[in-house]
Tab-separated table of C-alpha atoms and ligand atoms in Angstrom:
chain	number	residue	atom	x	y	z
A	68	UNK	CA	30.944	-24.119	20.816
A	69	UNK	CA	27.623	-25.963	18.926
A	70	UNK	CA	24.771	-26.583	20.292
A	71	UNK	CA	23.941	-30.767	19.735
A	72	UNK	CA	22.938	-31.202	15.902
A	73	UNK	CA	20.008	-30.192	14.945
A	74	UNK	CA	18.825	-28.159	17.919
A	75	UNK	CA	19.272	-24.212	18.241
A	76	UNK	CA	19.589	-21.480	20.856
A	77	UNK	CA	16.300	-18.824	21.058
A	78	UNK	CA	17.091	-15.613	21.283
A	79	UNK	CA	16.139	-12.072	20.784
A	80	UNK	CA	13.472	-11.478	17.997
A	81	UNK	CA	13.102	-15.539	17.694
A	82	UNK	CA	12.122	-15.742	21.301
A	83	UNK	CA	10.307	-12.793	21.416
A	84	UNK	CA	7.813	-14.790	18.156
A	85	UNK	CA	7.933	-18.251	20.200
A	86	UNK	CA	6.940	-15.703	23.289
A	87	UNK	CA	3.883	-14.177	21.029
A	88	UNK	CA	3.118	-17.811	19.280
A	89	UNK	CA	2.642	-19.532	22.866
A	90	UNK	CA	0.722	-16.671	24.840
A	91	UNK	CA	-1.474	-16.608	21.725
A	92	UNK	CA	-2.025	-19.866	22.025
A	93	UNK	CA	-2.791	-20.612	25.487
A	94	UNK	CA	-5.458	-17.846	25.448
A	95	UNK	CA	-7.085	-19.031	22.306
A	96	UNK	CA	-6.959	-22.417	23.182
A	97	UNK	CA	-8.403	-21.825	27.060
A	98	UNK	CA	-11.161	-19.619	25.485
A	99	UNK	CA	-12.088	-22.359	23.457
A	100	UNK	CA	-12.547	-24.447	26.710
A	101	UNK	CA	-9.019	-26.547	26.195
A	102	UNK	CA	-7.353	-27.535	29.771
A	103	UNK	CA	-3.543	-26.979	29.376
A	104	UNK	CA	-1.127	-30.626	30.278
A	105	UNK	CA	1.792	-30.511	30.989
A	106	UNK	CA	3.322	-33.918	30.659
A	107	UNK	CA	7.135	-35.262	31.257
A	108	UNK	CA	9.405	-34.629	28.416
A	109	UNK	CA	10.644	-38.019	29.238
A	110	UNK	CA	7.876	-41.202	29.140
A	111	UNK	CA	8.376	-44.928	29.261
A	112	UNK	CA	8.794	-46.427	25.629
A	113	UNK	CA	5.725	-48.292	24.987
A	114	UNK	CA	3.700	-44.905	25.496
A	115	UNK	CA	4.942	-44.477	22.093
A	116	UNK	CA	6.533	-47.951	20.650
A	117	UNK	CA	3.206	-49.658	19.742
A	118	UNK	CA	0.770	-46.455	19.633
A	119	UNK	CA	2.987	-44.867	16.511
A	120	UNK	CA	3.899	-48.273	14.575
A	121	UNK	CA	6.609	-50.244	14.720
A	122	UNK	CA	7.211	-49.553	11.515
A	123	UNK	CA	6.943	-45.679	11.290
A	124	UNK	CA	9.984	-43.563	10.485
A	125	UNK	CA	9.826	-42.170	14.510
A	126	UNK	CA	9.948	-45.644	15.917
A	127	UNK	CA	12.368	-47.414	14.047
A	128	UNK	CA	15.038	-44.639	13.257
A	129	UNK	CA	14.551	-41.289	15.567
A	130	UNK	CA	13.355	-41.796	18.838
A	131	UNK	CA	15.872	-40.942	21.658
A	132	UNK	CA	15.799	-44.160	23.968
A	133	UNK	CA	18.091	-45.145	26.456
A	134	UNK	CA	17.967	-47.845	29.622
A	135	UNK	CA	17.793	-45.849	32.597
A	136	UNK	CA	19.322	-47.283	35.838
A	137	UNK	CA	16.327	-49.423	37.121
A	138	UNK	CA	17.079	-51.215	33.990
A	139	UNK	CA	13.563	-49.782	31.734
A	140	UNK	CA	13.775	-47.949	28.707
A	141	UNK	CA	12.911	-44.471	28.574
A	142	UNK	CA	12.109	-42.159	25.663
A	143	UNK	CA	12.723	-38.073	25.148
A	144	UNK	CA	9.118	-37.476	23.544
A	145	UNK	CA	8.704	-37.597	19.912
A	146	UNK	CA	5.091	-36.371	19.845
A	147	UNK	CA	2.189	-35.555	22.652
A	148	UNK	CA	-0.478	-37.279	21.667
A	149	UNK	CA	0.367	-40.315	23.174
A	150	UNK	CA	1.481	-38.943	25.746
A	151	UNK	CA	-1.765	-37.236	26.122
A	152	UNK	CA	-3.777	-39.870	26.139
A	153	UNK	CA	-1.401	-42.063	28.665
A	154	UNK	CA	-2.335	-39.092	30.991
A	155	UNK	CA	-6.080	-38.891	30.094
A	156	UNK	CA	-6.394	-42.468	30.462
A	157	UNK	CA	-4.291	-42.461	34.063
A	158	UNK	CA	-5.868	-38.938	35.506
A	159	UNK	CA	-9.007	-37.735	34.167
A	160	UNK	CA	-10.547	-40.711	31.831
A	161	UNK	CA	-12.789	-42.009	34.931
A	162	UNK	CA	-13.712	-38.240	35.627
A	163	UNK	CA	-14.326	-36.556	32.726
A	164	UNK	CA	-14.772	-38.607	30.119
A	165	UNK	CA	-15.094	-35.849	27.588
A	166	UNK	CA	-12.097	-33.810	27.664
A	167	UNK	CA	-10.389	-30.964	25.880
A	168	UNK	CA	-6.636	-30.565	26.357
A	169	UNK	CA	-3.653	-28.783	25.053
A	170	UNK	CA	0.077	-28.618	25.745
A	171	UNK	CA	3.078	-26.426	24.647
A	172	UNK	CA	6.911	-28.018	24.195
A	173	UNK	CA	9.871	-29.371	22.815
A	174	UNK	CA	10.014	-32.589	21.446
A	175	UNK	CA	12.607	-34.773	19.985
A	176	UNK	CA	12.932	-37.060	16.728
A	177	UNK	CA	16.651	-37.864	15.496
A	178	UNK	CA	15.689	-36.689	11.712
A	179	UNK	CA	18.589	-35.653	9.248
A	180	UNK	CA	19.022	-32.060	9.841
A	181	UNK	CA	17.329	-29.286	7.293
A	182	UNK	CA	15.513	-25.560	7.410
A	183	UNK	CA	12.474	-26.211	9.171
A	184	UNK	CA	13.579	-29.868	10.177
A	185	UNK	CA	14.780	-30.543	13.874
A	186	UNK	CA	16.054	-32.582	16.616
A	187	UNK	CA	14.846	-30.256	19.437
A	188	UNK	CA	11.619	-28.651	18.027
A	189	UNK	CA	8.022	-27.376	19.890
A	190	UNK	CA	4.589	-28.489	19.484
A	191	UNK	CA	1.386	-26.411	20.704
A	192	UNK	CA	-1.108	-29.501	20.301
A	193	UNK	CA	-4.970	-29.923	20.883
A	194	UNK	CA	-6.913	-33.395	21.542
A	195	UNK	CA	-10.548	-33.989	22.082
A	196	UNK	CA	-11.418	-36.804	23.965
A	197	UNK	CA	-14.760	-38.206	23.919
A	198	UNK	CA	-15.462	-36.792	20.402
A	199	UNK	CA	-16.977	-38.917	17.353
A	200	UNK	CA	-19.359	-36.381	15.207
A	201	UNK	CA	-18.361	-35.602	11.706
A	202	UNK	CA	-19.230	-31.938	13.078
A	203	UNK	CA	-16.279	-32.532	15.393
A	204	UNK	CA	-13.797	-33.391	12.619
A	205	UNK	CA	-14.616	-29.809	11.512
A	206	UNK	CA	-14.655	-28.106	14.344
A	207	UNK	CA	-10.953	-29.259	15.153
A	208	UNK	CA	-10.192	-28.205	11.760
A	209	UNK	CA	-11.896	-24.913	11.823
A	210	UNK	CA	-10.265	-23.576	15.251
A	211	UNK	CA	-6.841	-24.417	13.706
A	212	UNK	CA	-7.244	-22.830	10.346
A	213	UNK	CA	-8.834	-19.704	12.758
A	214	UNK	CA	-5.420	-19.640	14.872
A	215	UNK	CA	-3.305	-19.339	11.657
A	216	UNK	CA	-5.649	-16.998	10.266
A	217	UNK	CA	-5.928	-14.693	14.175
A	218	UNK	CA	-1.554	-14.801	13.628
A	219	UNK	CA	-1.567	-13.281	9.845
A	220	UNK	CA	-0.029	-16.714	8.402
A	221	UNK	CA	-1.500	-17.961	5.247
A	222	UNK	CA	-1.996	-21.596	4.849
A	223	UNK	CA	-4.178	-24.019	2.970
A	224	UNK	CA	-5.332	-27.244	4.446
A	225	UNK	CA	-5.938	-30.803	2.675
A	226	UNK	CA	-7.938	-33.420	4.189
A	227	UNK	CA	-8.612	-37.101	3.578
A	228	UNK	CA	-9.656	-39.826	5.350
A	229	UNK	CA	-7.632	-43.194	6.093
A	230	UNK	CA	-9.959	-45.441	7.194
A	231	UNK	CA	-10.624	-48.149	9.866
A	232	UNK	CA	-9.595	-51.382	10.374
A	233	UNK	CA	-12.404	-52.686	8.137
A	234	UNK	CA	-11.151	-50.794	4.749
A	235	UNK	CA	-8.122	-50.261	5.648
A	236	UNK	CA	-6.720	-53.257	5.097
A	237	UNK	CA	-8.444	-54.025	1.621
A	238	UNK	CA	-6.546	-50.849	0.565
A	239	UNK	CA	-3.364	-51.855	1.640
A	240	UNK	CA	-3.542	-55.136	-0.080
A	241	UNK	CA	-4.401	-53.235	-3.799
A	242	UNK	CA	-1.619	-50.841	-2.675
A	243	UNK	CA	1.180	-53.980	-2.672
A	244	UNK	CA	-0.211	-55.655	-5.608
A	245	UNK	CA	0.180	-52.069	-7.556
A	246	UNK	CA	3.418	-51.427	-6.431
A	247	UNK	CA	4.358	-55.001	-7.023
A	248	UNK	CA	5.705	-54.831	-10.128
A	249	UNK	CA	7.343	-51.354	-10.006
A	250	UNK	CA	10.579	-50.280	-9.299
A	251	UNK	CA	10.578	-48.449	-5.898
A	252	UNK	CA	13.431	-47.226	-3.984
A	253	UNK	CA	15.346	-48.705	-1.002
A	254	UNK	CA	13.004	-47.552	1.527
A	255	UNK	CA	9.942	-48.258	0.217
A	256	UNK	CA	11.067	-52.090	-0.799
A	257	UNK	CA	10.680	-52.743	2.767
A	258	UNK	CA	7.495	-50.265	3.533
A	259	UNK	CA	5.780	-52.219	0.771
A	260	UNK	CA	5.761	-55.542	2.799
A	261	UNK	CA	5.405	-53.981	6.204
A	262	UNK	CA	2.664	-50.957	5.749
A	263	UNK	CA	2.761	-50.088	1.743
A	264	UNK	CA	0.021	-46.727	2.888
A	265	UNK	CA	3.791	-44.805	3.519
A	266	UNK	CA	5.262	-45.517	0.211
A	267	UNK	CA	2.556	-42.568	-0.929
A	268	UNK	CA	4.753	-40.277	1.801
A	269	UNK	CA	7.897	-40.964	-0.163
A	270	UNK	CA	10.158	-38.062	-1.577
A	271	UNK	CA	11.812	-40.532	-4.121
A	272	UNK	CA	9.346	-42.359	-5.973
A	273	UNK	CA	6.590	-39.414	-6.291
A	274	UNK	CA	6.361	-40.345	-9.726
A	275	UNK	CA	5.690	-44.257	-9.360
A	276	UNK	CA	3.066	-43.021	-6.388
A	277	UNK	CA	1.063	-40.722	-9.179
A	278	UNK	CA	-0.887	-43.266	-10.412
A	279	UNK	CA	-1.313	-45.599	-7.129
A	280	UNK	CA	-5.089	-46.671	-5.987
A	281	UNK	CA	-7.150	-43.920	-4.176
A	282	UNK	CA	-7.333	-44.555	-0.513
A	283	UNK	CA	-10.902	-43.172	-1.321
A	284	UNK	CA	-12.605	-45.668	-3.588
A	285	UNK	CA	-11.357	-48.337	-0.816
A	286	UNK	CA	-13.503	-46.787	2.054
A	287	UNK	CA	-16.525	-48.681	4.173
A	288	UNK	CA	-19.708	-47.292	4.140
A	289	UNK	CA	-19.324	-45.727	7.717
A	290	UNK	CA	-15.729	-44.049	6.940
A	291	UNK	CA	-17.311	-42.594	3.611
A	292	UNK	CA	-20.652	-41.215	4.877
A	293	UNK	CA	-18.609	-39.880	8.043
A	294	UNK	CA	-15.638	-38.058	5.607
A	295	UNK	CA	-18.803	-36.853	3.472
A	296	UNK	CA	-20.298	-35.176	6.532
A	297	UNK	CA	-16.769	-33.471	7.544
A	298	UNK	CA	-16.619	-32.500	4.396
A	299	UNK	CA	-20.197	-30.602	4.336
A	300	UNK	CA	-19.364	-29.105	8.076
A	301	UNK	CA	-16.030	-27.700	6.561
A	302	UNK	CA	-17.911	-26.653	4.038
A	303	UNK	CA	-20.285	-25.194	6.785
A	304	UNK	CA	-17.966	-23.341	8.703
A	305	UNK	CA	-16.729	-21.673	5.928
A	306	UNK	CA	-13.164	-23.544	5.867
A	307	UNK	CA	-11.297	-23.560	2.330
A	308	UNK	CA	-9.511	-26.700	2.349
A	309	UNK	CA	-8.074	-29.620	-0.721
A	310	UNK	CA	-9.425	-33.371	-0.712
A	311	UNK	CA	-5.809	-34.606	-1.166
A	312	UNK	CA	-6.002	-38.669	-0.943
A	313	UNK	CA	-1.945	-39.443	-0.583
A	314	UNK	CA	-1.887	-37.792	2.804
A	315	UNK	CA	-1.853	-40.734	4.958
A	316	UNK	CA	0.764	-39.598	8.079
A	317	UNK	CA	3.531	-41.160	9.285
A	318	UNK	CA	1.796	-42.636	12.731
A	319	UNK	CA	-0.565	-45.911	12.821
A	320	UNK	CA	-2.507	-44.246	15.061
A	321	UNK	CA	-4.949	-42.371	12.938
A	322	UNK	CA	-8.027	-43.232	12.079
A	323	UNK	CA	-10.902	-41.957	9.531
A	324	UNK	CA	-10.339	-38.150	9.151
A	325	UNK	CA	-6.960	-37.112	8.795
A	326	UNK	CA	-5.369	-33.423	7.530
A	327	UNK	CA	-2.209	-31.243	7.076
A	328	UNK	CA	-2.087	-27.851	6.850
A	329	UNK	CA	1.098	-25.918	4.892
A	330	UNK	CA	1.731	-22.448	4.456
A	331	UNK	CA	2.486	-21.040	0.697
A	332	UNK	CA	5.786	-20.269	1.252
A	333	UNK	CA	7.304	-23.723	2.026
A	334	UNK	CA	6.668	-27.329	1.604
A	335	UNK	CA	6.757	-28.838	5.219
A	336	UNK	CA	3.205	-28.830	6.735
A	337	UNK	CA	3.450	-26.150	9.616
A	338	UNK	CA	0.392	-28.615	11.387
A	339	UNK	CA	-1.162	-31.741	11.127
A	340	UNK	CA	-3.784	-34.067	12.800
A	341	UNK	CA	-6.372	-36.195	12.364
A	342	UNK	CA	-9.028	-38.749	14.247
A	343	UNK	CA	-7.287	-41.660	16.531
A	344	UNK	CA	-10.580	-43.289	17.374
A	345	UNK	CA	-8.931	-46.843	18.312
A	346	UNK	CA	-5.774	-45.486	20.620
A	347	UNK	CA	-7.493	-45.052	24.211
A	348	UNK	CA	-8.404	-47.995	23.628
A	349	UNK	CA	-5.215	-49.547	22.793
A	350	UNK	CA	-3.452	-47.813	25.845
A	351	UNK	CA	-6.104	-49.671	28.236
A	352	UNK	CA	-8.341	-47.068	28.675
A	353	UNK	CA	-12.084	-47.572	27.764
A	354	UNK	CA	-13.306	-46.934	23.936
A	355	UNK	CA	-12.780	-43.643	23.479
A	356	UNK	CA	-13.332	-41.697	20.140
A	357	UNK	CA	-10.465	-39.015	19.943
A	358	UNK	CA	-9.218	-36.505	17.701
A	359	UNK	CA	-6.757	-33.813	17.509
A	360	UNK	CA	-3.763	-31.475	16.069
A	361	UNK	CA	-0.378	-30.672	16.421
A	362	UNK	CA	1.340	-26.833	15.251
A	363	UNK	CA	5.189	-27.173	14.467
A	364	UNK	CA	6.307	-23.852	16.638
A	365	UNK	CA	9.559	-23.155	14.554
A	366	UNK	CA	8.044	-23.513	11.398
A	367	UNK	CA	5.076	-21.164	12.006
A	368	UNK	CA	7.301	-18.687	14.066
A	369	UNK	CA	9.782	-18.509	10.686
A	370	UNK	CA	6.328	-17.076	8.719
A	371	UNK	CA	5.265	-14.951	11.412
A	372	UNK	CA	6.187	-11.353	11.035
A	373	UNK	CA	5.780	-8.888	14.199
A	374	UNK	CA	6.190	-5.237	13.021
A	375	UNK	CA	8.808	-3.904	15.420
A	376	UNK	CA	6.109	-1.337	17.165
A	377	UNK	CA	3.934	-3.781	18.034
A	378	UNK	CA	6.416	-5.337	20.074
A	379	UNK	CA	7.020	-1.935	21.975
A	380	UNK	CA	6.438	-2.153	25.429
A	381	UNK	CA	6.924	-1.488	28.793
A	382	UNK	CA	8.418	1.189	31.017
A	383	UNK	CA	11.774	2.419	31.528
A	384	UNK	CA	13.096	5.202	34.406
A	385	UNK	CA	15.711	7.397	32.827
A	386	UNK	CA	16.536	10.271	35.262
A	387	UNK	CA	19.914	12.573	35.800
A	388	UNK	CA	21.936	12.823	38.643
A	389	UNK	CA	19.879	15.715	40.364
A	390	UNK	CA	16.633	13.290	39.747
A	391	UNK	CA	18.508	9.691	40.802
A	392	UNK	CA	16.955	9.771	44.373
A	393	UNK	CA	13.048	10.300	42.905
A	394	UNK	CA	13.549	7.747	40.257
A	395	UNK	CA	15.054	4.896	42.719
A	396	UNK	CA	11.954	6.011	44.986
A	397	UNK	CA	9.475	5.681	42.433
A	398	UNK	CA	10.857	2.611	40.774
A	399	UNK	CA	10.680	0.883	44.331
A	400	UNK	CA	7.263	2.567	44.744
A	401	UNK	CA	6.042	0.633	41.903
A	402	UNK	CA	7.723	-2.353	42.283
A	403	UNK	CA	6.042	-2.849	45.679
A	404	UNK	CA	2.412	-1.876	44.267
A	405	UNK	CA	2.310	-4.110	40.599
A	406	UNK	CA	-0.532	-6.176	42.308
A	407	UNK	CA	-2.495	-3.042	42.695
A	408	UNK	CA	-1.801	-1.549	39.471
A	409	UNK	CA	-2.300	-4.613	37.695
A	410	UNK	CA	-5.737	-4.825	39.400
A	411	UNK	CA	-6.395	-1.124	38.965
A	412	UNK	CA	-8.498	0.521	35.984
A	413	UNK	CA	-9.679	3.578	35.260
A	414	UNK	CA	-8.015	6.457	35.370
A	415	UNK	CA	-7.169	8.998	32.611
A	416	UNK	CA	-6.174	7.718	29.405
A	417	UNK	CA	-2.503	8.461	30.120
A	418	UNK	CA	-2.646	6.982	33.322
A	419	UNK	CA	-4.404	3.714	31.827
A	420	UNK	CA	-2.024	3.306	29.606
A	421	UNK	CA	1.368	4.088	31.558
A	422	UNK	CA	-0.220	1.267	34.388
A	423	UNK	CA	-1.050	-1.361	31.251
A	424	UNK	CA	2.892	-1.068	29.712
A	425	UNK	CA	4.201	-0.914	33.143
A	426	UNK	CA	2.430	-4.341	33.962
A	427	UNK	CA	3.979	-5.766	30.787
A	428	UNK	CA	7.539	-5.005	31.441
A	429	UNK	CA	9.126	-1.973	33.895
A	430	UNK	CA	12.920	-1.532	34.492
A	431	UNK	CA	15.049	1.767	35.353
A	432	UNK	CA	18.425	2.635	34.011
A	433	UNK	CA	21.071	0.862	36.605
A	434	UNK	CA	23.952	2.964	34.543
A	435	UNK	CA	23.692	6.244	36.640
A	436	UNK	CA	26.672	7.765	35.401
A	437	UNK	CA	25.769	7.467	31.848
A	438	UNK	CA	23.763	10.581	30.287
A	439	UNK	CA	20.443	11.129	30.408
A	440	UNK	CA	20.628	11.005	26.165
A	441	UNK	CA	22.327	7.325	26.269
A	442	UNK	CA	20.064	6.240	28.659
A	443	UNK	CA	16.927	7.425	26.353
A	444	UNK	CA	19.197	5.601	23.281
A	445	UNK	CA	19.525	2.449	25.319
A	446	UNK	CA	15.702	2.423	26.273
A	447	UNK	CA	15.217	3.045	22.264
A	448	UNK	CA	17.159	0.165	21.180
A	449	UNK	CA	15.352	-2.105	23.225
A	450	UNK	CA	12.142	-1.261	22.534
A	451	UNK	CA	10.535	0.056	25.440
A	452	UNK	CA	7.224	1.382	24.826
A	453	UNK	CA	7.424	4.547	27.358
A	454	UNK	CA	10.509	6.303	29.105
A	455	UNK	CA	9.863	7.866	32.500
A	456	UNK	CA	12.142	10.957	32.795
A	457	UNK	CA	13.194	12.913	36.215
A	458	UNK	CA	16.101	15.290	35.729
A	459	UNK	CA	16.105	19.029	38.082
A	460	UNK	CA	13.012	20.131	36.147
A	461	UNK	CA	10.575	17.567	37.336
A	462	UNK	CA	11.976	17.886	40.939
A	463	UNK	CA	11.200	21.434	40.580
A	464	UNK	CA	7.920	20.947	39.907
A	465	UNK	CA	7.321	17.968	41.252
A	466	UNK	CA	5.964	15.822	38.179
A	467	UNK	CA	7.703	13.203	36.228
A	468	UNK	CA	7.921	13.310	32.544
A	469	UNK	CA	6.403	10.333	30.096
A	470	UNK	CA	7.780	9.906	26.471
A	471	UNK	CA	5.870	7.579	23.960
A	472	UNK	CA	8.852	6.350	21.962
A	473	UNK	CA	6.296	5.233	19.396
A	474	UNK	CA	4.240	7.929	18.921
A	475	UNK	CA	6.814	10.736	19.702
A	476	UNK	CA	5.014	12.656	22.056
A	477	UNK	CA	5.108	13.284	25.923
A	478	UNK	CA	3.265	14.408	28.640
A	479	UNK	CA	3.794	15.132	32.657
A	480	UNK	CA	2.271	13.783	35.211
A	481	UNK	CA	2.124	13.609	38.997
A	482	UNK	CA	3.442	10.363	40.438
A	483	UNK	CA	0.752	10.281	43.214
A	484	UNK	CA	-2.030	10.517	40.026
A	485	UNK	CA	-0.282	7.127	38.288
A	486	UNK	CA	0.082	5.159	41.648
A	487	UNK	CA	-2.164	4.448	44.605
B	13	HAM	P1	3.393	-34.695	13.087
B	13	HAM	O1	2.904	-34.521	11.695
B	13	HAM	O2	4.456	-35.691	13.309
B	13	HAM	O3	2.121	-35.044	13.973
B	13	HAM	O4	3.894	-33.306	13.664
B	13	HAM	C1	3.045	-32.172	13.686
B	13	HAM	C2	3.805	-30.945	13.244
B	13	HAM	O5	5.006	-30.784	14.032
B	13	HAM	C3	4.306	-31.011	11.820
B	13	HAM	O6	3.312	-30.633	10.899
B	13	HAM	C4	5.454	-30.006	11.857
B	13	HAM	O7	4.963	-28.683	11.694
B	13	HAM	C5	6.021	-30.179	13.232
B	13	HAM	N1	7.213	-31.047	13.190
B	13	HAM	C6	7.259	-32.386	13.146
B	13	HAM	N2	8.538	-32.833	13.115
B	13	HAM	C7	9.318	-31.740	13.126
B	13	HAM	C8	10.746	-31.518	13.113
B	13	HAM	N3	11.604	-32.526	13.109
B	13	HAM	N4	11.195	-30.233	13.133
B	13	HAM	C9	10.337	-29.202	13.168
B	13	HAM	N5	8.996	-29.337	13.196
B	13	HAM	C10	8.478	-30.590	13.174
B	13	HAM	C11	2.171	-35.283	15.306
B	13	HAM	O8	3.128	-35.092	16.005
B	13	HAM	C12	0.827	-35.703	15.886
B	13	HAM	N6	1.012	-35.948	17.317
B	13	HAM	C13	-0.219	-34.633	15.633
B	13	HAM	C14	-1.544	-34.971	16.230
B	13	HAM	C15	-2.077	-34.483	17.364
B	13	HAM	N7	-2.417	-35.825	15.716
B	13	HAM	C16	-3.472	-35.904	16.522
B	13	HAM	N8	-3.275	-35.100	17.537
């Protein structure tokens, strides 16, 4: 039986990178002084009708509404920064005016189906309320290139700014008298009288697009000095990034500063972002300058490559029939004590170690009639770290064997010297 179109099970070595992507993040992210949200997967329409455009792709063709039974019109989330901000302007605005968030999860846009495109897809997102510096701009665009860099994916990032409602508008208006007397597809006939900035977005007419106005040349004083400065603080921080003028994104949200980062092995951006100065505002909270980012989960977890030991861990209690009793004992023995060896350091190296993997993940073989060699096979195949072994021999001498399944060594020890 399919899952719905568009969305897909995680399993196995897929979970295991979302697993790695996500606790990456979250301790990046809280290091960096980000609170973590977690908002409803499903929000009230306007949190998203007006804030994204009427006229962008999301509102008009791929949002997931329906009436619920109190007769109002709810939406599965296409995107978290508006939801964000619908939550910093309800819970925290008065507060904390200044705030750093972040939030991990699916979200949902009806697109037409392809590799790296979904229905059901996840979003570990940033915003920065309270924010206007050029310095900030960079900052936000440093700590993301940093996370791709920390997770071995290579990316490049372009940047460009879209302006404010003073340029904006003057740009828009060359824009439709360029693309006036062109041939443009179906699509972009109607984009050119409702926001002609997305015809630069289109697939089809990349070749009419080539020669289109600069977004650039149209900007106000303030939007150009303030790109100028996020471009020297890039520069600053040591970020390699493209001035690329057609990236305009697909939400009327943005603001000034905008970016999108790909990797080099495929063409969808893996992240984008940009400055939303205008939208606290907008939602009825009080002028708030706000910026922020957005990491597509599947598309960086389909470039990230964990080498199979690295994602050896744990413990895992093998024994034989004579040593069934001891390992039950000690398995419940440790069970009951994982605050205590969680909390506890020290120790000799082997014992350090054996309490760290056991933390991480601890099982024993529940298949007592199987052999002791099946059980080691079974503990192999799914890539336990360490196998605890008790057969006649360690009763005998009252130890319990260790095996590093990586490293291909082992080494007894006492169970009293591992435990407390
Ligand atoms: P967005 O460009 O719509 O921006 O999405 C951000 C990222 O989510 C994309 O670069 C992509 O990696 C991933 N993504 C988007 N749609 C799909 C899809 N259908 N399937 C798989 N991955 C997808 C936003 O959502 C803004 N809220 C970003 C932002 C945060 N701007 C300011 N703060």
């Amino acid at each position: 039986m399919p899952t719905v179109t568009g969305t897909d099970d995680v399993f196995g070595e897929v979970a295991e990178k979302f697993e790695f992507l996500e606790n990456f993040a979250r301790g990046y992210f809280k290091r960096l002084g980000f609170e973590e949200v977690r908002t409803p997967i499903i929000e009230y329409s306007w949190v998203f009708r007006k804030t994204l455009g009427d006229s962008s792709e999301i509102v008009m063709h791929q949002m997931y509404s329906f009436e619920d039974k109190d007769g109002k019109e709810v939406v599965l989330r296409p995107e978290g920064t508006a939801a964000a901000v619908r939550f910093y302007i309800e819970k925290i605005q008065s507060a904390k005016p200044r705030a750093k968030l972040f939030y991990i999860g699916p979200m949902f846009r009806r697109e037409r189906p392809q590799k790296g495109r979904y229905r059901q897809f996840h979003q570990i997102g940033c915003e920065m309320f309270g924010f206007d510096s050029p310095e900030s701009d960079a900052y936000i665009i440093f700590i993301l290139s940093e996370f791709f860099r920390n997770i071995g994916v290579q990316h490049k990032i372009e940047v460009n700014s879209v302006g404010c409602p003073t340029c904006r508008p003057r740009y828009s208006s060359a824009l439709k008298e360029f693309f006036e007397a062109k041939t443009l597809c179906e699509d972009c006939q109607k984009r050119k009288e409702r926001n002609p900035l997305r015809i630069l977005d289109c697939k089809k007419d990349i070749e009419v697009v080539k020669d289109a106005p600069n977004i650039l040349d149209f900007l106000c004083q303030k939007c150009k000095s303030h790109f100028e400065l996020v471009l020297n603080n890039l520069k600053n921080f040591g970020v390699k990034f493209e001035i690329n003028p057609k990236i305009v994104r697909g939400l009327d949200y943005y603001t000034g500063t905008v970016f999108e980062v790909f990797s080099t092995k495929f063409s969808n951006a893996i992240a984008a972002g940009g400055r939303y100065d205008l939208l606290v505002e907008f939602m009825g909270g009080h002028p708030t300058p706000a910026l922020g980012f957005a990491i597509g989960v599947e598309r960086t977890v389909d470039l990230l490559e964990l080498s199979s030991e690295r994602n050896r861990l744990g413990l895992f209690i093998c024994y034989t029939s004579e040593g069934k009793q001891k390992a039950f004992d000690f398995f419940t023995r440790v069970v009951v004590s994982l605050n205590l060896i969680s909390a506890g350091k020290g120790g000799t190296s082997h014992v350090g170690e054996i309490r760290e993997h056991i933390v991480k993940r601890f099982d024993i073989s529940v298949e007592g009639t199987k052999s002791l060699k099946s059980q080691v096979r079974y503990a192999d195949s799914q890539n336990f770290r360490f196998i605890a072994i008790i057969g006649k021999n360690e009763i005998e001498k009252g130890v319990i064997t260790f095996r590093d399944l990586q490293n291909s060594y082992q080494f007894e020890m006492k169970e009293d010297e591992l435990l407390f």
